[in-house]
Coordinates of C-alpha atoms in Angstrom, one line a residue:
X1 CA -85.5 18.7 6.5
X2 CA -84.4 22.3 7.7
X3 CA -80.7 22.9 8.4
X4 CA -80.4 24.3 12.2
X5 CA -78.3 26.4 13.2
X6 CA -74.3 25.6 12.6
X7 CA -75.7 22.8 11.1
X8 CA -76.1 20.5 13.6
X9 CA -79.1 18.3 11.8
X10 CA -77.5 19.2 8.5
X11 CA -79.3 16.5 5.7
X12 CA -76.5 16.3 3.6
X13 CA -75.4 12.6 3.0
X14 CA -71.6 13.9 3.2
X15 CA -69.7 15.6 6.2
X16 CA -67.4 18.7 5.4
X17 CA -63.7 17.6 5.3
X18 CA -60.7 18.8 7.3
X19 CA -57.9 20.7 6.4
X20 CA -56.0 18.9 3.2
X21 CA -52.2 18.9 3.4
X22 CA -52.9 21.2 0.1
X23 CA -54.7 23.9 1.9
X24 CA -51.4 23.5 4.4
X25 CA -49.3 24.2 1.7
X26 CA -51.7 27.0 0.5
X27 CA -50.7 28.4 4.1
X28 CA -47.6 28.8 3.2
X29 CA -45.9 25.7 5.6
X30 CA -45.3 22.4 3.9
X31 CA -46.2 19.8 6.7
X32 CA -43.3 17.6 7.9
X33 CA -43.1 13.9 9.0
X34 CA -41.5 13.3 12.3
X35 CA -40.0 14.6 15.8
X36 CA -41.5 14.3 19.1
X37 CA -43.6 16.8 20.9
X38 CA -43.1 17.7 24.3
X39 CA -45.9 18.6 26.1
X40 CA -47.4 19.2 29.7
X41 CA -50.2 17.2 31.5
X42 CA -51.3 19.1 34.7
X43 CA -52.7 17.7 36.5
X44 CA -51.4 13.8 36.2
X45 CA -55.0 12.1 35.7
X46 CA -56.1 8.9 37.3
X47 CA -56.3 7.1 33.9
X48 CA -56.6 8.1 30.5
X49 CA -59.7 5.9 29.4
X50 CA -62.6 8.4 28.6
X51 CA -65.4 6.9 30.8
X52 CA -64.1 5.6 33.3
X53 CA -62.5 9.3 33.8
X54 CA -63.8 12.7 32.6
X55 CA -61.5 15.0 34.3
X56 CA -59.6 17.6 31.9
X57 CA -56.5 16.3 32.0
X58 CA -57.8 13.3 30.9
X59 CA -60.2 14.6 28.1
X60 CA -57.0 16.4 26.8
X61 CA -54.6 14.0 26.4
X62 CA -57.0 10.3 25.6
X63 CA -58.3 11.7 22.0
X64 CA -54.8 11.4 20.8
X65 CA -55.6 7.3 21.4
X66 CA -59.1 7.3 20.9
X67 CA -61.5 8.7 18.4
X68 CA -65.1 9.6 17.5
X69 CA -67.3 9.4 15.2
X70 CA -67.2 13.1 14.6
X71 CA -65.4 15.9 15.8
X72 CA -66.2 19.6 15.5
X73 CA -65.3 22.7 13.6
X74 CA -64.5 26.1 16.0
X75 CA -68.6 26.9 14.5
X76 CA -69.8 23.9 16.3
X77 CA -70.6 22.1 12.5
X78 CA -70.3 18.5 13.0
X79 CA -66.8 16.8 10.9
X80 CA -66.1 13.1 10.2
X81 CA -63.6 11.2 12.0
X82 CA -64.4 7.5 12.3
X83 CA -68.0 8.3 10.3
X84 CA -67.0 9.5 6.8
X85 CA -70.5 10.5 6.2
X86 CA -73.7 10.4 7.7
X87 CA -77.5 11.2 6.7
X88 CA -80.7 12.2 8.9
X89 CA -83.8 11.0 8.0
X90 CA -86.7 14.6 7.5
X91 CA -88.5 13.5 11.2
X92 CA -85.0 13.8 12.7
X93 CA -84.9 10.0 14.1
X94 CA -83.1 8.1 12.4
X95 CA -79.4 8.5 12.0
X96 CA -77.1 6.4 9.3
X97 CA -73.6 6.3 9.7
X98 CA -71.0 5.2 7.1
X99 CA -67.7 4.2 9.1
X100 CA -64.4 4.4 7.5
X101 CA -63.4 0.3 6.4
X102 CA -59.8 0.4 6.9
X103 CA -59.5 0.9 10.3
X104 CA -57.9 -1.2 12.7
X105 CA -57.4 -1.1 16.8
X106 CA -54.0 -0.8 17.9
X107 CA -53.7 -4.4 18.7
X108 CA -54.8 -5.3 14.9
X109 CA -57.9 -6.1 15.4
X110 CA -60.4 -4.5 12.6
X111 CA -62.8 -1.6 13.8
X112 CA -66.5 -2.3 13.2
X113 CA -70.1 -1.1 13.6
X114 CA -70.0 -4.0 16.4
X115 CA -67.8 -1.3 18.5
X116 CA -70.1 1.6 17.7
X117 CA -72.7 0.0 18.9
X118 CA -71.4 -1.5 22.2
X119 CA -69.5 1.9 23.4
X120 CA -73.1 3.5 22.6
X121 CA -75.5 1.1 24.0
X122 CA -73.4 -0.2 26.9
X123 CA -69.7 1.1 28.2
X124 CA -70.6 4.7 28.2
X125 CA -74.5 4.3 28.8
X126 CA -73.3 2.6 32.1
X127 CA -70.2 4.9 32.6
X128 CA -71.3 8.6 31.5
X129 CA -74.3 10.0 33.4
X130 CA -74.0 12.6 30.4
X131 CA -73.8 9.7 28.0
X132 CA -76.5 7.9 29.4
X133 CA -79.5 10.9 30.0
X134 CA -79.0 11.1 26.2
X135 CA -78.8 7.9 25.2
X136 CA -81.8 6.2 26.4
X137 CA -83.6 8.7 23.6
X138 CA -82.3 5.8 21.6
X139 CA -85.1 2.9 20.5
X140 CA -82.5 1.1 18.2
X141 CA -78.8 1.0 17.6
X142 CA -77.7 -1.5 15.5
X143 CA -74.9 -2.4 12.9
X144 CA -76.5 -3.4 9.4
X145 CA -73.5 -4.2 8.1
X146 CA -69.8 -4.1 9.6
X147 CA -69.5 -0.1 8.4
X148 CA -72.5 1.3 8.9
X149 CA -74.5 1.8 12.3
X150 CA -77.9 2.8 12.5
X151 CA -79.4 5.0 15.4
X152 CA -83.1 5.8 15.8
X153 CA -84.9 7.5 18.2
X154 CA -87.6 7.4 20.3
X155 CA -87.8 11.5 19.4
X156 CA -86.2 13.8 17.0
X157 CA -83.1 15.2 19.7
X158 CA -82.0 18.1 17.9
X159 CA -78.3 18.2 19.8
X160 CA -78.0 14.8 19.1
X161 CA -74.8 14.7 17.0
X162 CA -72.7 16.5 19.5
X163 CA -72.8 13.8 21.9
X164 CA -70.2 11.8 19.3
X165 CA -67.0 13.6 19.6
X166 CA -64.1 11.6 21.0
X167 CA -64.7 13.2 24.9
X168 CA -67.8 12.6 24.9
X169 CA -68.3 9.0 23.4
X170 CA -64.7 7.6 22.7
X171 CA -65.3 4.5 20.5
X172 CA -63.9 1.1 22.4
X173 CA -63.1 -1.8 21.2
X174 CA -66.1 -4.3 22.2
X175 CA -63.3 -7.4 22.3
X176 CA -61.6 -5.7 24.8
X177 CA -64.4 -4.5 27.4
X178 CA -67.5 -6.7 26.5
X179 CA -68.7 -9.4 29.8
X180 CA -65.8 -7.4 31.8
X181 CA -66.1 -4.9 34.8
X182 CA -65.2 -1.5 32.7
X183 CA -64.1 0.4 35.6
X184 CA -61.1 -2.3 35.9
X185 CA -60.6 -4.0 32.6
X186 CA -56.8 -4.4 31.2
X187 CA -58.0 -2.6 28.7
X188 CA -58.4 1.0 31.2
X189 CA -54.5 1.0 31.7
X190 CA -52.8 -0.7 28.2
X191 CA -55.2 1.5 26.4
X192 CA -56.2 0.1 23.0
X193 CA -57.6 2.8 20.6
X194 CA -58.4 3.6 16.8
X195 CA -56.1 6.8 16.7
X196 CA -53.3 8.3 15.2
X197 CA -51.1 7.6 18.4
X198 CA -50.4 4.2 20.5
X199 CA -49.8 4.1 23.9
X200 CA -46.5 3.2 25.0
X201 CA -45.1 4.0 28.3
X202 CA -46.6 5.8 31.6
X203 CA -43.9 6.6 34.3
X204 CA -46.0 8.1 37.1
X205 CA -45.2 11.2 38.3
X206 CA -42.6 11.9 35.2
X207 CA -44.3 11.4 32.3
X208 CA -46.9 9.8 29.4
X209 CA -45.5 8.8 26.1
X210 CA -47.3 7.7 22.8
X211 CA -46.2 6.6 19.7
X212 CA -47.2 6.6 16.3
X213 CA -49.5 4.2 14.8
X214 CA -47.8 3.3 11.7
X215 CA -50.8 1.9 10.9
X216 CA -53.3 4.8 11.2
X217 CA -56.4 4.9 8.7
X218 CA -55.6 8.3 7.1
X219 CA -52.6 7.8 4.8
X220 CA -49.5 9.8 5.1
X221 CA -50.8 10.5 8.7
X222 CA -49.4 11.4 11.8
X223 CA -46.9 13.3 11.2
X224 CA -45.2 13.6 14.5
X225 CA -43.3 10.3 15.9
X226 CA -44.0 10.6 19.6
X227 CA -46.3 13.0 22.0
X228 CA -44.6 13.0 25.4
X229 CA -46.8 14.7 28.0
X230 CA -44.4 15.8 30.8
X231 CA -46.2 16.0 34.6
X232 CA -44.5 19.0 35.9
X233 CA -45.9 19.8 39.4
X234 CA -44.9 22.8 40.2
X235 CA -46.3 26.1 37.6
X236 CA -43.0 28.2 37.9
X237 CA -41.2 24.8 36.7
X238 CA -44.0 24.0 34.1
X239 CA -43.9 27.9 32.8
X240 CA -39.5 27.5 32.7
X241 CA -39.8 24.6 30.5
X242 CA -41.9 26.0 28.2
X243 CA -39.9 29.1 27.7
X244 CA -36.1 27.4 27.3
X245 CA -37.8 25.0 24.8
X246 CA -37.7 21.8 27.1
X247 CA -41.4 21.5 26.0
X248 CA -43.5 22.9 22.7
X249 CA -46.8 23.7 24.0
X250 CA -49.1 24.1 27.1
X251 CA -52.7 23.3 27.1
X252 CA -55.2 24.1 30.2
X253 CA -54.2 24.9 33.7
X254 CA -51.0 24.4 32.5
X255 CA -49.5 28.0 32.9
X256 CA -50.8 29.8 35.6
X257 CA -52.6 33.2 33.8
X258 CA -50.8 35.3 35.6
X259 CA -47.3 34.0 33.4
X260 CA -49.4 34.4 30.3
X261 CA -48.7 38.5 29.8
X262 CA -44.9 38.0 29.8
X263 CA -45.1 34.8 27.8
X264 CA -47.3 36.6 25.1
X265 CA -44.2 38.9 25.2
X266 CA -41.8 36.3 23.8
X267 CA -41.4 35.9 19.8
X268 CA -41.0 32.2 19.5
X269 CA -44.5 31.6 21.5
X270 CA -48.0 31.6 20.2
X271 CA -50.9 32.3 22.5
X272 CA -54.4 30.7 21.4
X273 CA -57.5 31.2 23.7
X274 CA -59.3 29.7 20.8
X275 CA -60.2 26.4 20.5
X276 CA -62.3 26.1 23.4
X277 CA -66.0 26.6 21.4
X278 CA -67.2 23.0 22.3
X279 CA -66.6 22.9 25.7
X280 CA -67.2 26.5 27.0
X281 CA -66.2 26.1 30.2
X282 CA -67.9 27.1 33.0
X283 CA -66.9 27.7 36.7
X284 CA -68.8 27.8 39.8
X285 CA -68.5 28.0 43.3
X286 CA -70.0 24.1 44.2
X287 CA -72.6 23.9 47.1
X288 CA -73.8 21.3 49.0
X289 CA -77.5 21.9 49.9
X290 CA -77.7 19.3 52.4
X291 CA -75.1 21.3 54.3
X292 CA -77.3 24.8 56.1
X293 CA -77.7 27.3 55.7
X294 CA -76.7 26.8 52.0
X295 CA -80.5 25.3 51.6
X296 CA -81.4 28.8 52.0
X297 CA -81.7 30.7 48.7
X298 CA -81.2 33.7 50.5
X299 CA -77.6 32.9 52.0
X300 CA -77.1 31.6 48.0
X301 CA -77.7 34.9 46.5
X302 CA -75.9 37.0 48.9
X303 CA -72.7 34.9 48.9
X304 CA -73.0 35.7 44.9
X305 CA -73.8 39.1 45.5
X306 CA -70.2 39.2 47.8
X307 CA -68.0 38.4 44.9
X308 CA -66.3 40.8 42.5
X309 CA -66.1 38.9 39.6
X310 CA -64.5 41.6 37.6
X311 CA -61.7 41.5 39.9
X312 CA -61.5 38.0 38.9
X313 CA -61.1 37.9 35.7
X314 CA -58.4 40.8 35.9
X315 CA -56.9 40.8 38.6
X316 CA -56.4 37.1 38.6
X317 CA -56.8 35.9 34.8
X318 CA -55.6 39.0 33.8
X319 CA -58.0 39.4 31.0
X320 CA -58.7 35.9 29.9
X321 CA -61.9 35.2 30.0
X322 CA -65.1 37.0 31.3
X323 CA -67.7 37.0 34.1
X324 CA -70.4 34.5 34.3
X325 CA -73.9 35.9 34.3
X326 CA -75.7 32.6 34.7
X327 CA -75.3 28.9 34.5
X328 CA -75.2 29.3 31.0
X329 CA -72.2 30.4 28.9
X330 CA -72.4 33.3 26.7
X331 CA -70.8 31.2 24.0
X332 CA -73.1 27.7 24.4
X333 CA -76.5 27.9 22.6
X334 CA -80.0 29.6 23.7
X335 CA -78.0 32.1 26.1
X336 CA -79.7 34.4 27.6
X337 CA -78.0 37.9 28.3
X338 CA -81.4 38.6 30.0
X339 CA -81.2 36.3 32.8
X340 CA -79.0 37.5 34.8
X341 CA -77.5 37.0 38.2
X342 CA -78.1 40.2 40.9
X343 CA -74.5 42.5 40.6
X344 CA -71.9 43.1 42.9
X345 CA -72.8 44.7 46.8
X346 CA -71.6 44.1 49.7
X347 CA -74.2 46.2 51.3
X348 CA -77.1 44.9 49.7
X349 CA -75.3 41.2 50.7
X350 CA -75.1 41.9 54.3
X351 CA -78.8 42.9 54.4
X352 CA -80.1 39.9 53.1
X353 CA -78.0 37.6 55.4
X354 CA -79.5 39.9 57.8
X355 CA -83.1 39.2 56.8
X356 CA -82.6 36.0 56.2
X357 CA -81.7 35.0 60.1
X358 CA -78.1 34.9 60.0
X359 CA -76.8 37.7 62.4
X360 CA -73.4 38.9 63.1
X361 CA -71.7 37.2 66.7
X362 CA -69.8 39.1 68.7
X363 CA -66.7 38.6 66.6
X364 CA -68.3 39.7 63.7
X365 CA -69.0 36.5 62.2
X366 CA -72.1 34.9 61.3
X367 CA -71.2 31.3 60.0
X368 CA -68.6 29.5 58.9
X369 CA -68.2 27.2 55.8
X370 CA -65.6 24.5 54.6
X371 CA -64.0 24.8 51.4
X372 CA -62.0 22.9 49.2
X373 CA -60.2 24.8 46.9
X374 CA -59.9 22.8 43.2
X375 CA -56.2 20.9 43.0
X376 CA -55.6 22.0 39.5
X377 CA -52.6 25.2 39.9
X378 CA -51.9 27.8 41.5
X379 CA -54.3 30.0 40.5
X380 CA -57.0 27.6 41.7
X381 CA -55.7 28.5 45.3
X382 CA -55.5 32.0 44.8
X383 CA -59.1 32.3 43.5
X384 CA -60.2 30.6 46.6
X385 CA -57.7 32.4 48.6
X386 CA -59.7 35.5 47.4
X387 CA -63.1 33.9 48.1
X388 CA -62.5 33.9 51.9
X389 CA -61.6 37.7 51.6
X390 CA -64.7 37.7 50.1
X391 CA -66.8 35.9 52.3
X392 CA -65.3 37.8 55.1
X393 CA -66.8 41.0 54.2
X394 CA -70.2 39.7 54.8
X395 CA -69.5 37.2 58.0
X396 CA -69.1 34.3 56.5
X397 CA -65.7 32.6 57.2
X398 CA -64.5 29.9 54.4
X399 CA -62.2 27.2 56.1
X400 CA -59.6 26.1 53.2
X401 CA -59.1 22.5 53.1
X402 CA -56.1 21.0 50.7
X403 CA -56.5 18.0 48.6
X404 CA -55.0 16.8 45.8
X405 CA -56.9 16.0 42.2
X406 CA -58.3 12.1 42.8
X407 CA -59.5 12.9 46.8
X408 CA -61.2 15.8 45.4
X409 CA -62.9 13.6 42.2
X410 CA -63.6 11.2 45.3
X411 CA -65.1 13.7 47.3
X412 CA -66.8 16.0 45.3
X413 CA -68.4 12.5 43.9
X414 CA -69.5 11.2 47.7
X415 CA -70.5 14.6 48.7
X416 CA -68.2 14.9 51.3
X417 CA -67.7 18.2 51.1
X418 CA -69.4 21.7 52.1
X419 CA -68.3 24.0 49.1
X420 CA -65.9 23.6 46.5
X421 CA -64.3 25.3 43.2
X422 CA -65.6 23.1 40.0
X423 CA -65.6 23.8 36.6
X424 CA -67.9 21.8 33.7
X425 CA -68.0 22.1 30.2
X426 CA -71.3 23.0 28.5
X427 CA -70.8 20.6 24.8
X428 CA -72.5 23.4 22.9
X429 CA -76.0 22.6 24.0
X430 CA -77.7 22.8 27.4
X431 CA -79.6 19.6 28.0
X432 CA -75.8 18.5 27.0
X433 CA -73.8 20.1 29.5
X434 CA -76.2 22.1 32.0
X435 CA -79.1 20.4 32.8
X436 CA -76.5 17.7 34.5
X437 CA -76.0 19.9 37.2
X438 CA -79.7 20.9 38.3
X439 CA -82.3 18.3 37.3
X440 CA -82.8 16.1 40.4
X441 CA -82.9 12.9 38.6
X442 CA -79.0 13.5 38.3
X443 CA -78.5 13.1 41.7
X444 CA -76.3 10.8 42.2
X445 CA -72.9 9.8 43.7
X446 CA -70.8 10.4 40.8
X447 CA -68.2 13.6 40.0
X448 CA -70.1 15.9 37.5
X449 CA -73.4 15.2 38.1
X450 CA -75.9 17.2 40.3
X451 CA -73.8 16.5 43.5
X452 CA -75.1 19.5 45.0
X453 CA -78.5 17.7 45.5
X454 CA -80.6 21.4 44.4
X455 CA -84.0 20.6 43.6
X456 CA -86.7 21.8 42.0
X457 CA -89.8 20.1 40.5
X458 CA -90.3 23.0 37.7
X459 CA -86.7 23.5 36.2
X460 CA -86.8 19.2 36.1
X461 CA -90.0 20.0 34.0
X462 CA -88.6 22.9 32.0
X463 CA -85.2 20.6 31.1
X464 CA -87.2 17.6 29.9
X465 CA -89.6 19.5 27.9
X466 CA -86.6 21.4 26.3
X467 CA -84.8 17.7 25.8
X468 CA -87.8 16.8 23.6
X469 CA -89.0 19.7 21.6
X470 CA -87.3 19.4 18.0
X471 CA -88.0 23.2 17.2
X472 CA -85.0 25.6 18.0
X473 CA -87.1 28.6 19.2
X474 CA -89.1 26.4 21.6
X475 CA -86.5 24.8 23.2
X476 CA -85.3 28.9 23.1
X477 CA -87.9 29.9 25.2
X478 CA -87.8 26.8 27.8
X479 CA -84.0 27.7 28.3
X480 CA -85.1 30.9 28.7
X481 CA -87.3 30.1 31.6
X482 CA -84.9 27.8 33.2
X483 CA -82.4 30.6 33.1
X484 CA -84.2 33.2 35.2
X485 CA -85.7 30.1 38.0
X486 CA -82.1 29.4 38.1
X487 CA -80.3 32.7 38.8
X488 CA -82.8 33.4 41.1
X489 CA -82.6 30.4 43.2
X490 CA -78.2 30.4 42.8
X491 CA -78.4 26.8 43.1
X492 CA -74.3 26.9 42.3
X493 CA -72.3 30.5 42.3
X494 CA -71.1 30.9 39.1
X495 CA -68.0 32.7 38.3
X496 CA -66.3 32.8 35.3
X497 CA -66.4 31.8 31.4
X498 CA -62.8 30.2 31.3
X499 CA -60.8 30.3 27.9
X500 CA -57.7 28.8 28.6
X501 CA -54.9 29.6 27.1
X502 CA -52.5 27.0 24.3
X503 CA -49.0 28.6 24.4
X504 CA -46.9 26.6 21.7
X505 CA -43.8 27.4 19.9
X506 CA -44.2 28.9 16.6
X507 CA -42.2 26.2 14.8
X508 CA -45.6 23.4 16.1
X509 CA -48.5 24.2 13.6
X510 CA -52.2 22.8 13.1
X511 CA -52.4 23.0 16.9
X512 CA -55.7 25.0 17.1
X513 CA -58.0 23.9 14.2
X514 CA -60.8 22.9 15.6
X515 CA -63.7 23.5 18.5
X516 CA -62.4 20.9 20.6
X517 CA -59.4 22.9 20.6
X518 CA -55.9 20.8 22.1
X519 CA -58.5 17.9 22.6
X520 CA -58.4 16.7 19.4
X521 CA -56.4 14.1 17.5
X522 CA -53.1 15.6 16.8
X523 CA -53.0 13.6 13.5
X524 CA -52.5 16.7 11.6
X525 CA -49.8 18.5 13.8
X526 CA -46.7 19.1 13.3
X527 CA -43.1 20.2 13.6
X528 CA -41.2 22.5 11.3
X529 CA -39.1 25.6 11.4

């Protein structure tokens, strides 16, 4: 069959390898065995099984415990993990995977296709609303023998092989979770994975420790003893310890951005925006439509029309990152630079709240709105902080409402709330990461899904055909077309194309090396200088 682009459906029986501890050496920097690594976790998530959570934090930290079958270069082309190879069939169904035979879960228990099968066909089918749109493609899933699974679908899915990265389909063990309620299993908070690092020890509030697994699949592997991720509340406390050494490397919302200039500053620090390829984060002002007028496309476009979104990005990120055009990222595939949302004006704002019904009262106002700004930093406040300045200038007044990160997972998912900040990651396809949030099938009570409740009959149609077409430049020109319905219509406000920054002390290496960024493994990290 044809190879797509970054090589996605690539035929080839084998996978490309990782970086060899000779191509380290080759680097000049002679990986070293043991020491602990201090790191931050902000903010403290609910639980660390992938699943039952898919917050950041979360995401983050949990791949250092559990695996999947693949992971991802920084080009988006597909890597093993716990499949060493894997073959396509030419019609783009069916889907062999060889597992690696020596692995074991942390509790001793070998790792088979039996897991495979059951995180795939059951604990993340009933869990992830991502997982699951994608996975009922699948007309058999089965383990032919106890290291090799075999997937095939219903229809060729050309994205199919990103959905098996480690945040988006963490491999369970099935003797752990199988005939139990997953949400509440042991299993959610002693944490049993297949990775390079066991859990150990949670102190709430203080900190999350992890161990190595001295029993890890990939010989000489990890190098590091322990990961400690420190939760540090407060930013100027999180930004202190990473510049007296008390911790090795932020991830995230860790550092507030407007730190990052004077950290860049300081010799012993790297700063990485890299690593950040799979995800391509995207964020949004959220709306409920069941909340008027924000039914109104009209109040929708000239609330976006209100926002400078250059001042954003430089007066607030100072640099890192770049406007949002759309509800697609510039960096996710099928992008199109010519659908684009209507620029900044005020003036041209005010008009159409104007037209649209919404007069100014005596006091200059013409509605107002609650918002929840998102608990994750400082900077999170400030950008919402600005928002109401922003609303302001075309009579709309934006009623702040704290929280902290679980009531707003809680609320966002119950739709109690009016607007919001969120952010989602796009997984390197659109039927992946944005159709979620607009096709109304994906209405439903759950964080992450289409919790706005927008609407509409055509871009359902365009997404499903687009899900289904095998050829690249159709599903090009349905994206297309959703694209334009969609900034028309401003269904959410979009904002910004994050890329946060890693900041890490010179002397940690193999942080960034691959498109998952400081959500991969850590297996090949390490300590020395």
């Amino acid at each position: 069959m044809d190879v797509s682009r970054r090589g996605l459906m690539a035929a080839a029986g084998s996978a490309p390898v990782l970086m060899t501890v000779s191509e380290a050496l080759a680097q000049g920097v002679t990986p070293r065995r043991g020491g602990t690594l201090q790191m931050m976790l902000t903010p403290e998530p609910p639980v660390l099984q992938i699943g039952v959570n898919q917050q950041g934090p979360t995401l983050a930290a949990a791949p250092k415990i559990f695996q999947g079958l693949i992971t991802f270069s920084p080009t988006l082309e597909p890597q093993p993990q716990l499949a060493k190879s894997w073959t396509i069939s030419p019609d783009g169904k069916e889907y062999i995977f060889k597992l690696e035979e020596n692995v074991k879960w942390h509790d001793g228990r070998p790792f088979t296709a039996d897991d495979a099968v059951f995180s795939i066909t059951k604990f993340h089918v009933e869990l992830s609303p991502r997982a699951r749109a994608i996975f009922t493609l699948i007309e058999t899933c089965e383990a032919t023998d106890p290291h090799t699974l075999r997937i095939v679908l219903k229809q060729a899915f050309q994205p199919f092989l990103l959905m098996f990265d480690p945040t988006a389909c963490a491999i369970v063990a099935k003797h752990l979770f199988d005939g139990q309620d997953y949400r509440t299993a042991p299993a959610v908070q002693q944490l049993i994975g297949t990775g390079p690092f066991k859990f150990t020890e949670w102190q709430r509030g203080n900190f999350i420790r992890m161990d190595r697994n001295e029993n890890y699949w990939k010989p000489g592997q990890p190098y590091l003893d322990t990961i400690i991720y420190r939760i540090i509340p407060d930013s100027q406390s999180r930004r202190l310890a990473l510049e007296t050494g008390q911790v090795l490397l932020s991830q995230a919302s860790d550092i507030e951005p407007f730190d990052i200039p004077q950290l860049r500053s300081r010799p012993n620090l790297t700063v990485d925006t890299k690593g950040w390829e799979y995800f391509s984060p995207l964020s949004w002002i959220e709306l409920n439509h069941r909340v008027k007028p924000l039914d109104d496309a009209r109040v929708r476009r000239a609330m976006s029309m209100a926002i400078d979104r250059n001042f954003i990005i430089n007066r607030l990120w100072f640099g890192v990152g770049k406007p949002a055009t759309g509800p697609v990222a510039s960096t996710t595939r099928f992008y199109d630079a010519n659908a684009k949302i209507a620029a900044f004006n005020v003036r041209e704002a005010n008009a159409l709240l104007d037209a649209a019904g919404f007069p100014r009262k005596a006091d200059g106002t013409r509605f107002s709105l609650k918002h929840i700004p998102l608990p994750y930093g400082e900077i999170w406040t400030r950008l919402s902080e600005y928002l109401r300045q922003a609303m302001r200038q075309i009579g709309i007044t934006l009623e702040l409402e704290s929280t902290d990160a679980g009531s707003w997972a809680r609320r966002v998912g119950n739709w109690e709330y009016e607007t919001t900040i969120n952010f989602v990651y796009q997984f390197g396809d659109p039927t992946l990461g944005v159709a979620r949030t607009y096709v109304s099938s994906n209405i439903q009570r759950v964080t992450f899904t289409n919790t706005g409740g927008y609407s509409n009959p055509r871009v359902d149609a365009l997404f499903e055909e687009a899900r289904t077409t095998p050829a690249a430049a159709d599903r090009a020109r349905l994206f297309s077309d959703v694209q334009k319905i969609l900034v028309d219509e401003v269904p959410q406000i979009w904002l910004t194309e994050l890329s946060f920054p890693t900041i890490h002390d010179k002397k940690v290496h193999n942080v960034i090396t691959t498109g998952l960024g400081p959500s991969k493994s850590f297996d090949d990290v390490f300590i020395a200088g």
